[in-house]
Short mmCIF file of C-alpha atoms in Angstrom, two decimals:
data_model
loop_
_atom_site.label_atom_id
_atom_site.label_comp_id
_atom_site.label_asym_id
_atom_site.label_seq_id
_atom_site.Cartn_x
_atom_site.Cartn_y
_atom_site.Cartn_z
CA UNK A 1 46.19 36.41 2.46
CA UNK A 2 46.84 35.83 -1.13
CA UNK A 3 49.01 37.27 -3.58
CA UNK A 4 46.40 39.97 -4.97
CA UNK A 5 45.18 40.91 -1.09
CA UNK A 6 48.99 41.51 -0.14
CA UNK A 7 49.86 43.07 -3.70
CA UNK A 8 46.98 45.74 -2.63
CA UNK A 9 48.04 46.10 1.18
CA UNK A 10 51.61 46.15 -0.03
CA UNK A 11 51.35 47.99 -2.86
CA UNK A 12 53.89 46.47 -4.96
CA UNK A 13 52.73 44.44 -7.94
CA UNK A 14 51.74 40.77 -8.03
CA UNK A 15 54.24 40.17 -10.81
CA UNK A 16 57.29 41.69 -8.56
CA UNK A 17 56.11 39.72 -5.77
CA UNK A 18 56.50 36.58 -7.78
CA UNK A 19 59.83 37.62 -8.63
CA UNK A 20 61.30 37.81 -5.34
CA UNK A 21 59.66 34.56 -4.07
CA UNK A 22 61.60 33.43 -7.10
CA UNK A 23 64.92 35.04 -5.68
CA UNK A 24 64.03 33.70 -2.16
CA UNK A 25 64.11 37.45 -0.84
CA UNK A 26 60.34 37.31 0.37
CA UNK A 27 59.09 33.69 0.33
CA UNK A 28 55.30 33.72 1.17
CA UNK A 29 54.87 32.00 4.67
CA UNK A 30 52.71 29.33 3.25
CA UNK A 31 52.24 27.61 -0.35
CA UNK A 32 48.50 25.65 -0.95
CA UNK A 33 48.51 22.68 -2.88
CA UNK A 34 46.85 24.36 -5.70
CA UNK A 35 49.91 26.86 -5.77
CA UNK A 36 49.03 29.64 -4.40
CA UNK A 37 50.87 31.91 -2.10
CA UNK A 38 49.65 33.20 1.16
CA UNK A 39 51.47 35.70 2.96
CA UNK A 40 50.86 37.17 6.34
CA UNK A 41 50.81 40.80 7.76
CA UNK A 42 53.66 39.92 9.74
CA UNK A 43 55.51 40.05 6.07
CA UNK A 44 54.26 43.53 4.90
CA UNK A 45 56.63 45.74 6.67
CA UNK A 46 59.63 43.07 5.13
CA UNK A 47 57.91 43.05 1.90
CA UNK A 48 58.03 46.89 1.78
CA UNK A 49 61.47 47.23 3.01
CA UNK A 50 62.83 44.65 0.18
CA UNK A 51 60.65 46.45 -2.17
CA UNK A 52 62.38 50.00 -1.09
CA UNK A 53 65.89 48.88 -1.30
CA UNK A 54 65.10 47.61 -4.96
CA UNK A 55 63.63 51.05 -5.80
CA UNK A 56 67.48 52.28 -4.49
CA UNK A 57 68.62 50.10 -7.45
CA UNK A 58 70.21 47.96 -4.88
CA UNK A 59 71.29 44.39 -6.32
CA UNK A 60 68.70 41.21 -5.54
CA UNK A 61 72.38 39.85 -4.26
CA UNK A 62 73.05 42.56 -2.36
CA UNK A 63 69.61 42.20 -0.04
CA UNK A 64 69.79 38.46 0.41
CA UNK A 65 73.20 38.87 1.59
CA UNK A 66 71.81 41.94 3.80
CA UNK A 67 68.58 39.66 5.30
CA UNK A 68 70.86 37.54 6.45
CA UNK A 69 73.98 39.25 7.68
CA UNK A 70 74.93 40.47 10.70
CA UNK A 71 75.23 44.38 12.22
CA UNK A 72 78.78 44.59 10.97
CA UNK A 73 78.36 43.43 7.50
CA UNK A 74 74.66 45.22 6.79
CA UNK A 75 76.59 48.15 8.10
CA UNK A 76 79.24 47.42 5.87
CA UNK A 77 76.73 47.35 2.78
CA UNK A 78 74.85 50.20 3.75
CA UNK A 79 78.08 52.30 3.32
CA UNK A 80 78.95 50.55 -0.24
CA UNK A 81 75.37 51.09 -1.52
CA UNK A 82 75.77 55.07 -0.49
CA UNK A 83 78.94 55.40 -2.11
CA UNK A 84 77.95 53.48 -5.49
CA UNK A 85 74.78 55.98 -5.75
CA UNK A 86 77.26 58.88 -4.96
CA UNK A 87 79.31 57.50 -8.21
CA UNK A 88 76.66 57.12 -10.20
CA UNK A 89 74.66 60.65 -9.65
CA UNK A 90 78.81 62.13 -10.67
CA UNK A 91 78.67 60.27 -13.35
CA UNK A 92 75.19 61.56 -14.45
CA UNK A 93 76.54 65.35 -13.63
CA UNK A 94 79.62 64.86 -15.70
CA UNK A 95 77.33 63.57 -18.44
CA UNK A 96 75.07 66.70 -18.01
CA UNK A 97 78.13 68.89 -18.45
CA UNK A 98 79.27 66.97 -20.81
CA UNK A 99 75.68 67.46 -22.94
CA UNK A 100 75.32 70.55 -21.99
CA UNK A 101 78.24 72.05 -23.45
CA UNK A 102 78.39 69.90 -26.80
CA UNK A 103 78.64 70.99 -29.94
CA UNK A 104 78.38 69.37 -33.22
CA UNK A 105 81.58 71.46 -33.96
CA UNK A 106 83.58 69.67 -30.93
CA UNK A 107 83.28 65.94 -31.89
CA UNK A 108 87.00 65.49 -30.87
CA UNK A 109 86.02 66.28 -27.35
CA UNK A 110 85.23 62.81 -25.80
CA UNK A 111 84.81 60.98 -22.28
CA UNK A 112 86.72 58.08 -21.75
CA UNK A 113 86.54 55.52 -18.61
CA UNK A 114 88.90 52.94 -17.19
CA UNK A 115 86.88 50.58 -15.51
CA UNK A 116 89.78 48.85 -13.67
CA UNK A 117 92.94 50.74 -11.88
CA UNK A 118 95.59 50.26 -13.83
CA UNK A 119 99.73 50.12 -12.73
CA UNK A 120 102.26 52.79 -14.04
CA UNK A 121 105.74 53.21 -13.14
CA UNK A 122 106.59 56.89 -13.32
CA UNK A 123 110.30 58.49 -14.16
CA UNK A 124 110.90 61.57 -13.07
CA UNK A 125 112.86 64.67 -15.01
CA UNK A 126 113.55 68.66 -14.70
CA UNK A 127 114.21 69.65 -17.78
CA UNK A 128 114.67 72.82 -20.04
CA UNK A 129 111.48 74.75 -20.78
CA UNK A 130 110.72 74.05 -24.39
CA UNK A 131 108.06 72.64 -26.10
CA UNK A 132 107.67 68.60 -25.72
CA UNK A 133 110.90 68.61 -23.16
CA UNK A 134 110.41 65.23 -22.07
CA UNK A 135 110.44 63.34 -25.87
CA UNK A 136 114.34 62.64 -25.39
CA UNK A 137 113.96 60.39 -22.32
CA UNK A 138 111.25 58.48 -23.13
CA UNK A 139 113.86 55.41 -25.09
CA UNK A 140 116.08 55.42 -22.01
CA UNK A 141 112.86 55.28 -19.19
CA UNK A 142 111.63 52.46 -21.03
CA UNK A 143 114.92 50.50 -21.09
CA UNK A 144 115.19 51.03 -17.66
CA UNK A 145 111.64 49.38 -17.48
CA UNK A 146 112.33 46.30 -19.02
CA UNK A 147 115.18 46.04 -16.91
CA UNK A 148 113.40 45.98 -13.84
CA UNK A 149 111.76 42.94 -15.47
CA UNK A 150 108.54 44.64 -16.03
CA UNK A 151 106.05 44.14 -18.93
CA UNK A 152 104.99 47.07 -20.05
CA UNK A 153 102.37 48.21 -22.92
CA UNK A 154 103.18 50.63 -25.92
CA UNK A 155 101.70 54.26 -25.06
CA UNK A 156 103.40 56.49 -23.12
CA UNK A 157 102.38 58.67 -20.98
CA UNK A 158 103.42 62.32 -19.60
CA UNK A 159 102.64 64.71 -16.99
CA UNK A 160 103.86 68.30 -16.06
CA UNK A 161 103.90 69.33 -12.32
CA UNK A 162 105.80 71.88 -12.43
CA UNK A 163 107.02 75.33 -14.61
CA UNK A 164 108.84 78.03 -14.04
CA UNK A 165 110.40 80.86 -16.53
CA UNK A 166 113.29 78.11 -17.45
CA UNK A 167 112.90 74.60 -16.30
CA UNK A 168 109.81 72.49 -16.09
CA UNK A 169 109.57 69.11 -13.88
CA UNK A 170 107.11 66.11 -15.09
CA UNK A 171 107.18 62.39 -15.71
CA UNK A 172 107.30 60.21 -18.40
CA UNK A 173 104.96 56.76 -17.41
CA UNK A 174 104.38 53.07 -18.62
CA UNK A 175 101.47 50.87 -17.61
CA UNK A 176 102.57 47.56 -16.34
CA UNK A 177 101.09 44.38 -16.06
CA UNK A 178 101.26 43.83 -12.33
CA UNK A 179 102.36 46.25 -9.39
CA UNK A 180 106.01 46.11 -8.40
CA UNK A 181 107.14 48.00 -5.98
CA UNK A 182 110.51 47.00 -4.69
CA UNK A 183 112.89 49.65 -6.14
CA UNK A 184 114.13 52.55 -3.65
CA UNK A 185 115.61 54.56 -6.27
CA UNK A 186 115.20 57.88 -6.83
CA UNK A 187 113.42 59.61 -9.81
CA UNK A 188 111.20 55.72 -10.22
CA UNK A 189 107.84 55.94 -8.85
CA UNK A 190 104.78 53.28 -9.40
CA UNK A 191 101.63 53.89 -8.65
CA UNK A 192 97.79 52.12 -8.85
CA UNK A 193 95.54 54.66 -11.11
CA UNK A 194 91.94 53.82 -9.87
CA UNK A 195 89.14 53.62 -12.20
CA UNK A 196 88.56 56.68 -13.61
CA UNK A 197 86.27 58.82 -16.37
CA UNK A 198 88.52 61.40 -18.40
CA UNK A 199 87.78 64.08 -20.63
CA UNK A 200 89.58 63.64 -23.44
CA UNK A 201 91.12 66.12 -26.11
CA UNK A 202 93.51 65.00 -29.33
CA UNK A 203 96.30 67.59 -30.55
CA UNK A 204 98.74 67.59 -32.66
CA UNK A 205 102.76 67.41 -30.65
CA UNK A 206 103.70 70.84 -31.48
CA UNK A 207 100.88 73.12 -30.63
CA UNK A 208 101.26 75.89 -28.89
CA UNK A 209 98.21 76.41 -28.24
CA UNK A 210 97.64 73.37 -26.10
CA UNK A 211 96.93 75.62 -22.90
CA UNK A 212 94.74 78.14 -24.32
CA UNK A 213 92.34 75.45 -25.65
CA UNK A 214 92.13 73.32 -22.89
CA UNK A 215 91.28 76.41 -20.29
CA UNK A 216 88.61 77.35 -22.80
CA UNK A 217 87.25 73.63 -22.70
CA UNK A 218 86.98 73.63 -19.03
CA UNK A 219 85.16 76.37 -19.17
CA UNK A 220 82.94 75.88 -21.73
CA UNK A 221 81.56 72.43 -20.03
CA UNK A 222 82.09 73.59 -16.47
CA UNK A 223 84.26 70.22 -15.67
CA UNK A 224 86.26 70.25 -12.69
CA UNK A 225 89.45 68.48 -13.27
CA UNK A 226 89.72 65.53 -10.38
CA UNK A 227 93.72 65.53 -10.32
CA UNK A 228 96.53 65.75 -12.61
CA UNK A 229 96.22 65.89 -16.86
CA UNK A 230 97.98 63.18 -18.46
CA UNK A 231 99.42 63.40 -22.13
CA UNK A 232 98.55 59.60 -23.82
CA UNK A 233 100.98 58.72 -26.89
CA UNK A 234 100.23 55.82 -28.88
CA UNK A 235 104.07 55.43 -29.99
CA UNK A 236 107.28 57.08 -29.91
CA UNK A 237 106.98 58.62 -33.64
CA UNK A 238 102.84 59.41 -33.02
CA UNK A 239 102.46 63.12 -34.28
CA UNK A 240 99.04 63.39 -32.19
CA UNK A 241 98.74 62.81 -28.56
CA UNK A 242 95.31 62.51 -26.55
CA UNK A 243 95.09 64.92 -23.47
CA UNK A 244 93.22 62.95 -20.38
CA UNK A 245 91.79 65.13 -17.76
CA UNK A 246 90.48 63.08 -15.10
CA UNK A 247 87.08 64.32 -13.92
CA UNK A 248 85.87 61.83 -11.23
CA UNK A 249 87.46 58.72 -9.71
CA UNK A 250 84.99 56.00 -9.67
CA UNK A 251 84.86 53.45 -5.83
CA UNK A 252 85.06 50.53 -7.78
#
């Protein structure tokens, strides 16, 4: 049949049709010397099932590598395409929240992705409680850095895990360049940060405050925080930091 006939028993369009003969996802069985394509009813159920997968927003790459893998690898696929939907309908709800509760009087509230994980190497400190308790180590963690012969960018980066009535336990981190992971000592962690989409907040160092604000955040926008908040300075002498609350890790 021709390309109108199986655009009407298929119901996809003529135009799409042409587009994945182009892709060599659905060739038409035959080609006339005139041009024209004739498929056969053998193709429809194909033709339908191509057409489906495309209406899942599954990649043109993604089927031809599918029509012609084997049980392991389309199983393999069919996994990956479930998860990347999953990460896109979060992303969508964290952009609903994120809508939802905006206000032209909140324009410092914004959502920030990494696309790519990223490497840290972590130091680890209990300290007095006291407001920013972790400043004074941050020279001697990032000498200790470069001697490990990392290369390390500029911000700095701090999280709390614990706090009691006196003493409060957190880390003071670096991204690095490449993973190393070769040092046993004690207090040095690194870890791989996977791509990620953050709330973000900025505040001034010494602000008391801090807490109160970011509970009523969270609950104004209903976000669920993903794991722990990170505090992002741009230098050693900034005066503002950014708060990150992670609010979904993304599979890729």
């Amino acid at each position: 049949m021709k390309i109108n006939d199986f655009a009407q028993k298929t119901g996809i369009p003529s135009s799409t049709l042409r587009f994945y003969d182009r892709k060599q996802v659905l060739v038409p069985e035959e080609r006339l010397a005139n041009g024209y394509r004739i498929y056969t009813e053998n193709q429809i159920k194909q033709a339908q099932f191509i057409h489906s997968l495309r209406q899942a927003d599954v990649s043109i790459t993604d089927i031809q590598l599918y029509l012609t893998a084997d049980q392991e690898t389309k199983s393999k696929l069919v996994v990956g395409w479930r998860e990347n939907i999953e990460s896109k309908l979060s992303a969508l709800h964290i952009a609903q929240k994120y809508l939802g509760g905006f206000h032209p009087e909140n324009e410092g509230i914004y959502l920030v992705k990494w696309n790519e994980p990223r490497d840290f190497i972590w130091f680890t400190h209990t300290v007095e409680r006291k407001m920013s308790p972790f400043h004074a180590f941050i020279e001697s963690d990032r000498d200790k850095a470069l001697q490990l012969g990392l290369t390390i960018f500029p911000e700095i980066y701090i999280r709390t895990h614990e706090t009691n009535n006196t003493h409060m336990t957190g880390e003071i981190g670096f991204q690095i360049k490449s993973y190393y992971n070769e040092v046993s000592e004690e207090g040095i962690n690194f870890e791989s940060y996977p791509p990620t989409l953050f709330t973000t907040i900025k505040y001034p160092i010494h602000n008391e405050y801090i807490c109160f604000h970011y509970m009523k955040v969270i609950q104004q926008y209903g976000f669920i925080p993903k794991g722990q908040k990170m505090e992002r300075y741009e230098s050693d002498d900034a005066t503002y930091f950014q708060l990150m609350i992670p609010v979904m890790h993304s599979v890729n």
